[in-house]
mmCIF file of C-alpha atoms in Angstrom:
data_model
loop_
_atom_site.group_PDB
_atom_site.id
_atom_site.type_symbol
_atom_site.label_atom_id
_atom_site.label_comp_id
_atom_site.label_asym_id
_atom_site.label_seq_id
_atom_site.Cartn_x
_atom_site.Cartn_y
_atom_site.Cartn_z
ATOM 1 C CA MET A 171 -0.022 -0.047 -0.030
ATOM 2 C CA THR A 172 1.305 3.384 -0.834
ATOM 3 C CA THR A 173 0.311 6.880 -1.188
ATOM 4 C CA ILE A 174 -0.153 8.423 -4.541
ATOM 5 C CA SER A 175 -0.555 12.075 -5.392
ATOM 6 C CA ILE A 176 -2.691 13.191 -8.362
ATOM 7 C CA ILE A 177 -2.609 16.664 -9.873
ATOM 8 C CA GLY A 178 -6.147 17.432 -11.218
ATOM 9 C CA SER A 179 -9.663 16.769 -10.221
ATOM 10 C CA GLY A 180 -11.339 15.829 -13.433
ATOM 11 C CA ASN A 181 -12.488 12.592 -15.004
ATOM 12 C CA MET A 182 -9.217 10.719 -14.977
ATOM 13 C CA ALA A 183 -8.229 11.906 -11.497
ATOM 14 C CA THR A 184 -11.544 10.643 -10.238
ATOM 15 C CA ALA A 185 -11.116 7.292 -11.940
ATOM 16 C CA ILE A 186 -7.480 6.679 -10.990
ATOM 17 C CA GLY A 187 -8.102 7.935 -7.339
ATOM 18 C CA THR A 188 -11.078 5.866 -6.784
ATOM 19 C CA ARG A 189 -9.456 2.741 -8.229
ATOM 20 C CA ALA A 190 -6.405 3.463 -5.984
ATOM 21 C CA VAL A 191 -8.437 3.736 -2.642
ATOM 22 C CA ASN A 192 -10.462 0.642 -3.668
ATOM 23 C CA HIS A 193 -7.164 -1.203 -3.587
ATOM 24 C CA GLY A 194 -6.100 -0.064 -0.416
ATOM 25 C CA HIS A 195 -3.900 2.935 -1.341
ATOM 26 C CA THR A 196 -3.972 6.322 0.082
ATOM 27 C CA VAL A 197 -4.585 9.301 -2.291
ATOM 28 C CA GLU A 198 -3.474 12.813 -2.025
ATOM 29 C CA LEU A 199 -5.297 15.341 -4.424
ATOM 30 C CA LEU A 200 -3.430 18.516 -5.754
ATOM 31 C CA GLY A 201 -5.720 20.592 -7.667
ATOM 32 C CA ARG A 202 -5.393 24.184 -8.717
ATOM 33 C CA ASN A 203 -8.921 24.720 -7.624
ATOM 34 C CA ALA A 204 -8.960 23.814 -3.932
ATOM 35 C CA THR A 205 -12.679 23.754 -3.716
ATOM 36 C CA LYS A 206 -13.000 21.243 -6.412
ATOM 37 C CA ALA A 207 -10.080 19.136 -5.145
ATOM 38 C CA ARG A 208 -11.886 19.072 -1.777
ATOM 39 C CA ALA A 209 -15.116 17.977 -3.282
ATOM 40 C CA LEU A 210 -13.456 15.250 -5.112
ATOM 41 C CA ALA A 211 -11.471 14.145 -2.048
ATOM 42 C CA ASP A 212 -14.962 13.734 -0.151
ATOM 43 C CA GLN A 213 -16.154 11.736 -3.148
ATOM 44 C CA ILE A 214 -13.160 9.479 -3.226
ATOM 45 C CA GLY A 215 -13.167 9.232 0.697
ATOM 46 C CA ASN A 216 -11.071 6.594 2.369
ATOM 47 C CA GLY A 217 -8.810 9.141 3.901
ATOM 48 C CA THR A 218 -8.090 11.098 0.633
ATOM 49 C CA THR A 219 -6.444 14.405 1.486
ATOM 50 C CA VAL A 220 -5.913 17.702 -0.352
ATOM 51 C CA GLY A 221 -2.505 19.080 -0.605
ATOM 52 C CA THR A 222 -1.576 22.627 -1.163
ATOM 53 C CA TYR A 223 -1.057 23.234 -5.045
ATOM 54 C CA GLY A 224 2.761 23.653 -5.640
ATOM 55 C CA ASP A 225 3.974 21.966 -2.501
ATOM 56 C CA VAL A 226 6.060 18.838 -2.543
ATOM 57 C CA PRO A 227 3.503 16.046 -3.143
ATOM 58 C CA LYS A 228 3.387 13.282 -0.588
ATOM 59 C CA GLY A 229 3.548 10.355 -3.051
ATOM 60 C CA GLU A 230 6.583 8.877 -4.831
ATOM 61 C CA ILE A 231 4.261 8.544 -7.767
ATOM 62 C CA VAL A 232 2.683 11.747 -9.138
ATOM 63 C CA ILE A 233 0.026 11.447 -11.612
ATOM 64 C CA VAL A 234 -0.344 14.539 -13.747
ATOM 65 C CA ALA A 235 -4.090 14.115 -14.532
ATOM 66 C CA VAL A 236 -4.712 17.425 -16.231
ATOM 67 C CA LEU A 237 -5.738 18.076 -19.905
ATOM 68 C CA TYR A 238 -2.679 18.226 -22.206
ATOM 69 C CA ASP A 239 -3.027 21.887 -22.523
ATOM 70 C CA GLY A 240 -2.225 22.157 -18.947
ATOM 71 C CA VAL A 241 0.483 19.653 -18.540
ATOM 72 C CA VAL A 242 3.512 21.948 -19.135
ATOM 73 C CA ASP A 243 2.205 24.567 -16.987
ATOM 74 C CA ALA A 244 1.366 22.356 -13.947
ATOM 75 C CA VAL A 245 4.761 20.662 -13.987
ATOM 76 C CA SER A 246 6.590 24.091 -14.490
ATOM 77 C CA THR A 247 4.621 25.569 -11.557
ATOM 78 C CA TYR A 248 5.685 22.810 -9.346
ATOM 79 C CA GLY A 249 9.171 22.982 -10.435
ATOM 80 C CA ASP A 250 11.767 21.716 -7.941
ATOM 81 C CA ALA A 251 8.825 20.565 -5.743
ATOM 82 C CA LEU A 252 8.685 17.365 -8.213
ATOM 83 C CA ALA A 253 12.423 16.525 -7.592
ATOM 84 C CA GLY A 254 13.121 12.728 -7.503
ATOM 85 C CA LYS A 255 9.285 11.969 -8.243
ATOM 86 C CA ILE A 256 7.779 9.593 -10.768
ATOM 87 C CA LEU A 257 5.714 11.789 -12.985
ATOM 88 C CA VAL A 258 3.061 10.081 -14.887
ATOM 89 C CA ASP A 259 1.923 11.739 -18.170
ATOM 90 C CA ILE A 260 -1.566 10.302 -18.892
ATOM 91 C CA SER A 261 -2.480 13.214 -21.658
ATOM 92 C CA ASN A 262 -3.520 12.825 -25.065
ATOM 93 C CA PRO A 263 -2.383 15.776 -27.231
ATOM 94 C CA PHE A 264 -5.227 15.640 -29.557
ATOM 95 C CA ASN A 265 -6.073 18.470 -31.888
ATOM 96 C CA ALA A 266 -9.415 19.928 -31.830
ATOM 97 C CA ASP A 267 -11.280 17.269 -33.581
ATOM 98 C CA ALA A 268 -9.157 14.354 -32.268
ATOM 99 C CA SER A 269 -7.905 13.611 -35.861
ATOM 100 C CA GLY A 270 -4.297 14.314 -35.153
ATOM 101 C CA LEU A 271 -1.637 15.103 -32.573
ATOM 102 C CA VAL A 272 -0.695 18.734 -31.785
ATOM 103 C CA THR A 273 2.961 18.041 -30.690
ATOM 104 C CA PRO A 274 5.842 17.157 -32.937
ATOM 105 C CA THR A 275 7.415 15.155 -30.148
ATOM 106 C CA SER A 276 5.061 13.908 -27.437
ATOM 107 C CA ALA A 277 3.388 15.406 -24.385
ATOM 108 C CA ALA A 278 5.601 13.095 -22.322
ATOM 109 C CA HIS A 279 8.696 14.719 -24.008
ATOM 110 C CA GLU A 280 7.316 18.217 -23.316
ATOM 111 C CA MET A 281 6.724 17.326 -19.641
ATOM 112 C CA ALA A 282 10.296 15.863 -19.322
ATOM 113 C CA ALA A 283 11.776 19.022 -20.807
ATOM 114 C CA VAL A 284 10.289 21.160 -17.886
ATOM 115 C CA ALA A 285 10.446 18.638 -15.068
ATOM 116 C CA PRO A 286 13.462 18.482 -12.682
ATOM 117 C CA ASP A 287 16.369 16.535 -13.954
ATOM 118 C CA SER A 288 15.767 14.040 -11.096
ATOM 119 C CA ALA A 289 12.257 13.350 -11.908
ATOM 120 C CA HIS A 290 11.373 10.268 -13.970
ATOM 121 C CA VAL A 291 8.587 10.942 -16.523
ATOM 122 C CA VAL A 292 6.560 7.764 -17.443
ATOM 123 C CA LYS A 293 3.830 7.725 -20.170
ATOM 124 C CA ALA A 294 0.776 5.699 -19.200
ATOM 125 C CA LEU A 295 -2.899 5.236 -19.097
ATOM 126 C CA ASN A 296 -3.716 7.418 -22.036
ATOM 127 C CA THR A 297 -5.229 4.463 -24.037
ATOM 128 C CA ILE A 298 -7.924 3.823 -21.343
ATOM 129 C CA PHE A 299 -11.083 6.098 -21.322
ATOM 130 C CA GLY A 300 -11.720 7.420 -17.663
ATOM 131 C CA HIS A 301 -15.076 5.939 -17.499
ATOM 132 C CA VAL A 302 -13.726 2.506 -18.630
ATOM 133 C CA LEU A 303 -10.905 2.858 -16.105
ATOM 134 C CA ALA A 304 -13.639 3.727 -13.397
ATOM 135 C CA LYS A 305 -15.311 0.364 -13.893
ATOM 136 C CA GLY A 306 -12.530 -1.405 -12.004
ATOM 137 C CA THR A 307 -12.291 -4.281 -14.355
ATOM 138 C CA PRO A 308 -8.807 -5.705 -15.380
ATOM 139 C CA LEU A 309 -7.238 -3.913 -18.233
ATOM 140 C CA ASP A 310 -3.948 -3.595 -19.909
ATOM 141 C CA ALA A 311 -1.785 -0.522 -19.269
ATOM 142 C CA PHE A 312 1.040 0.342 -21.794
ATOM 143 C CA ILE A 313 3.893 2.427 -20.149
ATOM 144 C CA ALA A 314 6.918 4.038 -21.657
ATOM 145 C CA GLY A 315 9.816 5.679 -19.832
ATOM 146 C CA ASP A 316 13.699 5.851 -19.462
ATOM 147 C CA SER A 317 13.974 4.728 -15.933
ATOM 148 C CA ALA A 318 13.562 0.981 -15.380
ATOM 149 C CA GLU A 319 13.259 1.607 -11.739
ATOM 150 C CA ALA A 320 10.449 4.139 -12.159
ATOM 151 C CA LYS A 321 8.596 1.890 -14.553
ATOM 152 C CA ALA A 322 8.848 -0.995 -12.064
ATOM 153 C CA THR A 323 7.584 1.140 -9.146
ATOM 154 C CA LEU A 324 4.755 2.341 -11.313
ATOM 155 C CA GLY A 325 4.228 -1.089 -12.839
ATOM 156 C CA ALA A 326 3.789 -2.531 -9.318
ATOM 157 C CA PHE A 327 1.261 0.126 -8.461
ATOM 158 C CA LEU A 328 -0.783 -0.463 -11.679
ATOM 159 C CA ASP A 329 -0.650 -4.191 -10.991
ATOM 160 C CA SER A 330 -2.195 -3.666 -7.592
ATOM 161 C CA LEU A 331 -5.112 -2.024 -9.424
ATOM 162 C CA GLU A 332 -5.588 -4.886 -11.656
ATOM 163 C CA LEU A 333 -4.067 -3.094 -14.427
ATOM 164 C CA ARG A 334 -1.424 -5.251 -16.429
ATOM 165 C CA PRO A 335 1.546 -3.155 -17.032
ATOM 166 C CA LEU A 336 3.126 -3.640 -20.415
ATOM 167 C CA ASP A 337 6.504 -1.890 -21.053
ATOM 168 C CA ALA A 338 6.520 -0.270 -24.419
ATOM 169 C CA GLY A 339 10.163 0.860 -24.114
ATOM 170 C CA GLY A 340 11.764 3.916 -23.375
ATOM 171 C CA LEU A 341 10.334 7.637 -23.543
ATOM 172 C CA GLN A 342 10.988 7.500 -27.336
ATOM 173 C CA ALA A 343 7.911 5.206 -27.379
ATOM 174 C CA ALA A 344 5.780 7.785 -25.790
ATOM 175 C CA PRO A 345 4.739 9.124 -29.284
ATOM 176 C CA LEU A 346 3.564 5.613 -30.175
ATOM 177 C CA LEU A 347 1.342 5.472 -27.083
ATOM 178 C CA GLU A 348 -0.111 8.884 -28.121
ATOM 179 C CA GLN A 349 -0.749 7.672 -31.583
ATOM 180 C CA ALA A 350 -2.308 4.588 -29.932
ATOM 181 C CA GLY A 351 -4.538 7.048 -28.021
ATOM 182 C CA LEU A 352 -5.635 8.157 -31.508
ATOM 183 C CA LEU A 353 -6.172 4.800 -32.717
ATOM 184 C CA LEU A 354 -8.591 4.096 -29.838
ATOM 185 C CA MET A 355 -10.541 7.097 -30.491
ATOM 186 C CA GLY A 356 -10.833 6.174 -34.107
ATOM 187 C CA LEU A 357 -11.918 2.807 -33.179
ATOM 188 C CA ALA A 358 -14.657 4.015 -30.836
ATOM 189 C CA ARG A 359 -15.866 6.599 -33.292
ATOM 190 C CA ASN A 360 -16.120 4.060 -36.165
ATOM 191 C CA GLY A 361 -18.407 1.453 -34.593
ATOM 192 C CA ALA A 362 -16.792 -0.040 -31.738
ATOM 193 C CA GLY A 363 -17.948 2.430 -29.344
ATOM 194 C CA PHE A 364 -16.399 4.178 -26.236
ATOM 195 C CA GLU A 365 -16.487 1.172 -23.814
ATOM 196 C CA LEU A 366 -13.162 0.144 -25.414
ATOM 197 C CA ALA A 367 -9.651 -0.003 -24.236
ATOM 198 C CA LEU A 368 -6.552 -0.944 -26.172
ATOM 199 C CA GLY A 369 -4.864 -3.950 -24.841
ATOM 200 C CA ALA A 370 -2.696 -6.779 -25.807
ATOM 201 C CA GLN A 371 -3.727 -10.459 -26.480
ATOM 202 C CA VAL A 372 -1.432 -13.350 -25.677
ATOM 203 C CA HIS A 373 -2.167 -16.716 -27.342
ATOM 204 C CA MET B 46 -17.045 -18.938 -48.713
ATOM 205 C CA THR B 47 -14.947 -16.966 -51.131
ATOM 206 C CA THR B 48 -11.715 -17.147 -53.221
ATOM 207 C CA ILE B 49 -8.827 -14.990 -52.035
ATOM 208 C CA SER B 50 -5.685 -14.121 -53.672
ATOM 209 C CA ILE B 51 -2.406 -13.709 -51.802
ATOM 210 C CA ILE B 52 0.586 -12.127 -53.469
ATOM 211 C CA GLY B 53 3.642 -13.435 -51.660
ATOM 212 C CA SER B 54 4.723 -16.810 -50.251
ATOM 213 C CA GLY B 55 6.408 -15.932 -46.898
ATOM 214 C CA ASN B 56 5.351 -16.141 -43.149
ATOM 215 C CA MET B 57 2.404 -14.016 -43.427
ATOM 216 C CA ALA B 58 1.030 -15.578 -46.818
ATOM 217 C CA THR B 59 1.436 -19.048 -45.049
ATOM 218 C CA ALA B 60 -0.460 -17.893 -41.977
ATOM 219 C CA ILE B 61 -3.323 -16.147 -43.791
ATOM 220 C CA GLY B 62 -3.598 -18.822 -46.543
ATOM 221 C CA THR B 63 -3.711 -21.604 -43.969
ATOM 222 C CA ARG B 64 -6.316 -19.859 -41.758
ATOM 223 C CA ALA B 65 -8.455 -19.086 -44.826
ATOM 224 C CA VAL B 66 -8.524 -22.839 -46.133
ATOM 225 C CA ASN B 67 -9.201 -23.881 -42.618
ATOM 226 C CA HIS B 68 -12.418 -21.882 -42.636
ATOM 227 C CA GLY B 69 -13.434 -23.137 -46.022
ATOM 228 C CA HIS B 70 -12.113 -20.728 -48.340
ATOM 229 C CA THR B 71 -10.337 -21.109 -51.508
ATOM 230 C CA VAL B 72 -6.690 -19.588 -51.828
ATOM 231 C CA GLU B 73 -4.907 -18.510 -55.046
ATOM 232 C CA LEU B 74 -1.176 -17.814 -54.410
ATOM 233 C CA LEU B 75 0.539 -15.325 -56.706
ATOM 234 C CA GLY B 76 4.397 -15.510 -56.138
ATOM 235 C CA ARG B 77 7.017 -13.932 -58.141
ATOM 236 C CA ASN B 78 8.956 -17.075 -57.384
ATOM 237 C CA ALA B 79 6.661 -19.643 -58.888
ATOM 238 C CA THR B 80 8.630 -22.586 -57.425
ATOM 239 C CA LYS B 81 8.199 -21.170 -53.870
ATOM 240 C CA ALA B 82 4.453 -20.498 -54.485
ATOM 241 C CA ARG B 83 3.946 -24.144 -55.572
ATOM 242 C CA ALA B 84 5.622 -25.478 -52.550
ATOM 243 C CA LEU B 85 3.422 -23.224 -50.463
ATOM 244 C CA ALA B 86 0.284 -24.218 -52.359
ATOM 245 C CA ASP B 87 1.134 -27.812 -51.597
ATOM 246 C CA GLN B 88 1.582 -27.054 -48.036
ATOM 247 C CA ILE B 89 -1.718 -25.201 -47.647
ATOM 248 C CA GLY B 90 -3.529 -27.779 -49.719
ATOM 249 C CA ASN B 91 -7.407 -27.818 -49.789
ATOM 250 C CA GLY B 92 -7.377 -26.835 -53.468
ATOM 251 C CA THR B 93 -4.959 -24.001 -53.216
ATOM 252 C CA THR B 94 -3.853 -22.819 -56.677
ATOM 253 C CA VAL B 95 -0.964 -21.006 -58.177
ATOM 254 C CA GLY B 96 -1.723 -18.018 -60.577
ATOM 255 C CA THR B 97 0.569 -16.432 -63.034
ATOM 256 C CA TYR B 98 2.304 -13.463 -61.483
ATOM 257 C CA GLY B 99 0.991 -10.218 -62.922
ATOM 258 C CA ASP B 100 -2.264 -11.801 -64.343
ATOM 259 C CA VAL B 101 -5.619 -10.756 -63.034
ATOM 260 C CA PRO B 102 -5.949 -12.379 -59.646
ATOM 261 C CA LYS B 103 -9.158 -14.686 -59.054
ATOM 262 C CA GLY B 104 -10.125 -13.152 -55.756
ATOM 263 C CA GLU B 105 -12.120 -9.916 -55.112
ATOM 264 C CA ILE B 106 -9.702 -9.698 -52.054
ATOM 265 C CA VAL B 107 -5.991 -9.478 -52.785
ATOM 266 C CA ILE B 108 -3.773 -9.714 -49.844
ATOM 267 C CA VAL B 109 -0.359 -8.157 -50.693
ATOM 268 C CA ALA B 110 1.792 -10.104 -48.332
ATOM 269 C CA VAL B 111 5.198 -9.110 -49.442
ATOM 270 C CA LEU B 112 7.715 -7.167 -47.088
ATOM 271 C CA TYR B 113 7.215 -3.367 -47.263
ATOM 272 C CA ASP B 114 10.330 -3.007 -49.575
ATOM 273 C CA GLY B 115 8.439 -4.959 -52.206
ATOM 274 C CA VAL B 116 4.825 -3.530 -51.920
ATOM 275 C CA VAL B 117 5.008 -0.594 -54.338
ATOM 276 C CA ASP B 118 6.945 -2.830 -56.904
ATOM 277 C CA ALA B 119 4.483 -5.697 -56.635
ATOM 278 C CA VAL B 120 1.476 -3.419 -57.107
ATOM 279 C CA SER B 121 3.110 -1.457 -59.765
ATOM 280 C CA THR B 122 3.803 -4.635 -61.802
ATOM 281 C CA TYR B 123 0.317 -5.910 -61.567
ATOM 282 C CA GLY B 124 -1.015 -2.489 -62.515
ATOM 283 C CA ASP B 125 -4.311 -2.470 -64.189
ATOM 284 C CA ALA B 126 -4.730 -6.133 -63.340
ATOM 285 C CA LEU B 127 -5.718 -5.021 -59.911
ATOM 286 C CA ALA B 128 -8.554 -2.705 -61.156
ATOM 287 C CA GLY B 129 -11.720 -3.070 -58.841
ATOM 288 C CA LYS B 130 -9.888 -5.239 -56.315
ATOM 289 C CA ILE B 131 -9.739 -4.854 -52.512
ATOM 290 C CA LEU B 132 -6.004 -4.608 -51.951
ATOM 291 C CA VAL B 133 -4.978 -5.421 -48.416
ATOM 292 C CA ASP B 134 -1.651 -3.882 -47.239
ATOM 293 C CA ILE B 135 -0.534 -5.794 -44.251
ATOM 294 C CA SER B 136 3.059 -4.350 -44.382
ATOM 295 C CA ASN B 137 5.111 -2.776 -41.505
ATOM 296 C CA PRO B 138 7.464 0.083 -42.920
ATOM 297 C CA PHE B 139 9.908 -0.312 -40.092
ATOM 298 C CA ASN B 140 13.610 0.784 -40.320
ATOM 299 C CA ALA B 141 16.383 -1.630 -39.972
ATOM 300 C CA ASP B 142 16.111 -1.915 -36.225
ATOM 301 C CA ALA B 143 12.525 -1.585 -35.866
ATOM 302 C CA SER B 144 12.711 1.742 -33.894
ATOM 303 C CA GLY B 145 10.804 3.781 -36.272
ATOM 304 C CA LEU B 146 8.986 4.050 -39.538
ATOM 305 C CA VAL B 147 10.628 4.852 -42.955
ATOM 306 C CA THR B 148 7.711 6.444 -44.750
ATOM 307 C CA PRO B 149 6.540 9.940 -44.078
ATOM 308 C CA THR B 150 2.997 8.873 -45.028
ATOM 309 C CA SER B 151 2.321 5.066 -44.757
ATOM 310 C CA ALA B 152 2.984 1.956 -46.732
ATOM 311 C CA ALA B 153 -0.874 1.909 -47.468
ATOM 312 C CA HIS B 154 -0.798 5.421 -48.988
ATOM 313 C CA GLU B 155 2.252 4.539 -51.057
ATOM 314 C CA MET B 156 0.280 1.455 -52.122
ATOM 315 C CA ALA B 157 -2.795 3.475 -52.959
ATOM 316 C CA ALA B 158 -0.534 5.923 -55.110
ATOM 317 C CA VAL B 159 0.518 3.242 -57.417
ATOM 318 C CA ALA B 160 -2.745 1.162 -57.555
ATOM 319 C CA PRO B 161 -5.476 1.584 -60.170
ATOM 320 C CA ASP B 162 -8.085 4.207 -59.263
ATOM 321 C CA SER B 163 -10.656 1.642 -59.129
ATOM 322 C CA ALA B 164 -8.902 -0.516 -56.346
ATOM 323 C CA HIS B 165 -9.601 -0.080 -52.745
ATOM 324 C CA VAL B 166 -6.582 -0.200 -50.449
ATOM 325 C CA VAL B 167 -7.404 -1.322 -46.922
ATOM 326 C CA LYS B 168 -4.711 -1.447 -44.026
ATOM 327 C CA ALA B 169 -5.044 -4.497 -41.933
ATOM 328 C CA LEU B 170 -3.330 -7.468 -40.156
ATOM 329 C CA ASN B 171 -0.051 -5.569 -39.524
ATOM 330 C CA THR B 172 -0.460 -5.819 -35.718
ATOM 331 C CA ILE B 173 -0.583 -9.450 -35.505
ATOM 332 C CA PHE B 174 2.733 -11.627 -35.938
ATOM 333 C CA GLY B 175 2.537 -14.137 -38.589
ATOM 334 C CA HIS B 176 3.193 -17.114 -35.948
ATOM 335 C CA VAL B 177 0.484 -15.842 -33.762
ATOM 336 C CA LEU B 178 -2.001 -15.450 -36.713
ATOM 337 C CA ALA B 179 -1.089 -19.118 -37.578
ATOM 338 C CA LYS B 180 -2.361 -20.430 -34.312
ATOM 339 C CA GLY B 181 -5.982 -19.876 -35.434
ATOM 340 C CA THR B 182 -7.138 -18.490 -32.128
ATOM 341 C CA PRO B 183 -9.554 -15.506 -32.045
ATOM 342 C CA LEU B 184 -7.844 -12.224 -32.371
ATOM 343 C CA ASP B 185 -8.747 -8.493 -33.041
ATOM 344 C CA ALA B 186 -7.944 -7.140 -36.401
ATOM 345 C CA PHE B 187 -7.720 -3.350 -36.936
ATOM 346 C CA ILE B 188 -8.584 -2.182 -40.459
ATOM 347 C CA ALA B 189 -8.346 1.236 -41.943
ATOM 348 C CA GLY B 190 -9.592 2.280 -45.588
ATOM 349 C CA ASP B 191 -11.638 4.812 -47.364
ATOM 350 C CA SER B 192 -14.073 2.437 -48.893
ATOM 351 C CA ALA B 193 -16.909 1.314 -46.567
ATOM 352 C CA GLU B 194 -17.811 -1.289 -48.964
ATOM 353 C CA ALA B 195 -14.452 -2.779 -49.262
ATOM 354 C CA LYS B 196 -14.076 -2.607 -45.409
ATOM 355 C CA ALA B 197 -17.380 -4.584 -45.140
ATOM 356 C CA THR B 198 -16.172 -7.259 -47.626
ATOM 357 C CA LEU B 199 -12.812 -7.553 -45.980
ATOM 358 C CA GLY B 200 -14.294 -7.359 -42.499
ATOM 359 C CA ALA B 201 -16.913 -10.314 -43.434
ATOM 360 C CA PHE B 202 -13.897 -12.357 -44.445
ATOM 361 C CA LEU B 203 -11.812 -11.697 -41.322
ATOM 362 C CA ASP B 204 -14.757 -12.477 -39.096
ATOM 363 C CA SER B 205 -14.994 -15.818 -40.906
ATOM 364 C CA LEU B 206 -11.544 -16.528 -39.834
ATOM 365 C CA GLU B 207 -12.403 -15.650 -36.229
ATOM 366 C CA LEU B 208 -10.693 -12.328 -36.559
ATOM 367 C CA ARG B 209 -12.802 -9.685 -34.984
ATOM 368 C CA PRO B 210 -12.655 -6.573 -37.507
ATOM 369 C CA LEU B 211 -12.311 -3.275 -35.691
ATOM 370 C CA ASP B 212 -12.659 -0.259 -38.017
ATOM 371 C CA ALA B 213 -10.093 2.492 -37.278
ATOM 372 C CA GLY B 214 -11.320 4.912 -39.862
ATOM 373 C CA GLY B 215 -10.246 6.060 -43.331
ATOM 374 C CA LEU B 216 -6.927 5.351 -44.986
ATOM 375 C CA GLN B 217 -5.716 8.521 -43.012
ATOM 376 C CA ALA B 218 -5.553 6.175 -40.062
ATOM 377 C CA ALA B 219 -3.209 3.741 -41.692
ATOM 378 C CA PRO B 220 -0.253 5.572 -40.152
ATOM 379 C CA LEU B 221 -1.849 4.928 -36.861
ATOM 380 C CA LEU B 222 -2.016 1.111 -37.509
ATOM 381 C CA GLU B 223 1.645 1.301 -38.564
ATOM 382 C CA GLN B 224 2.680 3.088 -35.309
ATOM 383 C CA ALA B 225 0.611 0.386 -33.574
ATOM 384 C CA GLY B 226 2.842 -2.014 -35.272
ATOM 385 C CA LEU B 227 5.902 -0.419 -33.860
ATOM 386 C CA LEU B 228 4.194 -0.384 -30.512
ATOM 387 C CA LEU B 229 3.529 -4.085 -30.767
ATOM 388 C CA MET B 230 7.278 -4.604 -31.537
ATOM 389 C CA GLY B 231 8.323 -2.569 -28.454
ATOM 390 C CA LEU B 232 6.046 -4.470 -26.072
ATOM 391 C CA ALA B 233 7.332 -7.771 -27.381
ATOM 392 C CA ARG B 234 11.006 -6.668 -26.943
ATOM 393 C CA ASN B 235 10.468 -5.082 -23.658
ATOM 394 C CA GLY B 236 9.249 -8.244 -21.722
ATOM 395 C CA ALA B 237 5.964 -9.126 -23.113
ATOM 396 C CA GLY B 238 7.348 -11.432 -25.769
ATOM 397 C CA PHE B 239 6.340 -12.276 -29.178
ATOM 398 C CA GLU B 240 3.082 -14.252 -28.502
ATOM 399 C CA LEU B 241 1.187 -10.878 -28.356
ATOM 400 C CA ALA B 242 -1.159 -9.304 -30.632
ATOM 401 C CA LEU B 243 -2.590 -5.750 -30.112
ATOM 402 C CA GLY B 244 -6.355 -5.879 -29.621
ATOM 403 C CA ALA B 245 -9.113 -4.141 -27.874
ATOM 404 C CA GLN B 246 -10.976 -5.017 -24.650
ATOM 405 C CA VAL B 247 -14.458 -4.246 -24.010
ATOM 406 C CA HIS B 248 -15.871 -3.917 -20.574
#
């Protein structure tokens, strides 16, 4: 059991936080909007706390659960407060109609560029819709990052949530996961519906 | 039951041809190397025939099961013989160490550029390793193409092979499937192993 910190108070923060407490973890919510964070903490319950936005998060794992547009700003604002942390980028840098990506590198690379040198950015959870994640059923979770240790720590946490971590490689694989987010959106829109998550089949 | 034509006589041609005859379809093999095509036809059996390379294929569905490097050449050589056909591009345009793609568009786009105007290019089956496909177990099959009719015809064929067709959208989604091929390779190499195929989970 561990304490994880989540920056954000939207759809994904709710799904991840709820899933975490349901598996015995403690959650700290860090929202720019303290009222919203407080309300979400009450909803998640099970000892969920609200931290001060910008202070050093309690958790070793910090999930940056804000929309892509806010990722760089959030991580920049925290700055050195994120030293040594495992920063999880779950964002999808989609354009307005979700037909393409708006970054020439990846959201994860952009996060890494503004994060402290001692932080470890891992891309994860961007190929699962929040409402699907919220159901609590077992799912595959692709992860990509340069630190094997950070991926092992995050992987163990995901595994505890009944999410099977599947390592896609170094942070250079983050764009592949972001393209996979687009693929998921395309499948959902073209008949498969939004109850879908990408995964891997083993036979 | 239908007749499908397969250009090529390698790993994927073997897997697709075998799976097709096992589900009652008839296969025509079209290989540049007639001896190799003949040997594969004998292996697949069940009435598999060998056509003359460059002649009009018997099948409405023509699976171009050659390596990426040979795709444009094969389709160019066939030229108008492919008029009206559903051309299935299954290739992965990987660079030498499979760390990136070598085309700025997609293999499917390159195929479409040299195919007759009346042909319909569909990207499919590039996120399943040949030896996994050969096992015959149910798998998801992502498809992308501009013709809804061609996708429906191909989808029905794939469905008959116990492959669940999942429409990723128009041909503009072909690059996403090629990136997904890279993702699959990354997952396989980073611990998941090569018995893996990408798929979708519905919950």
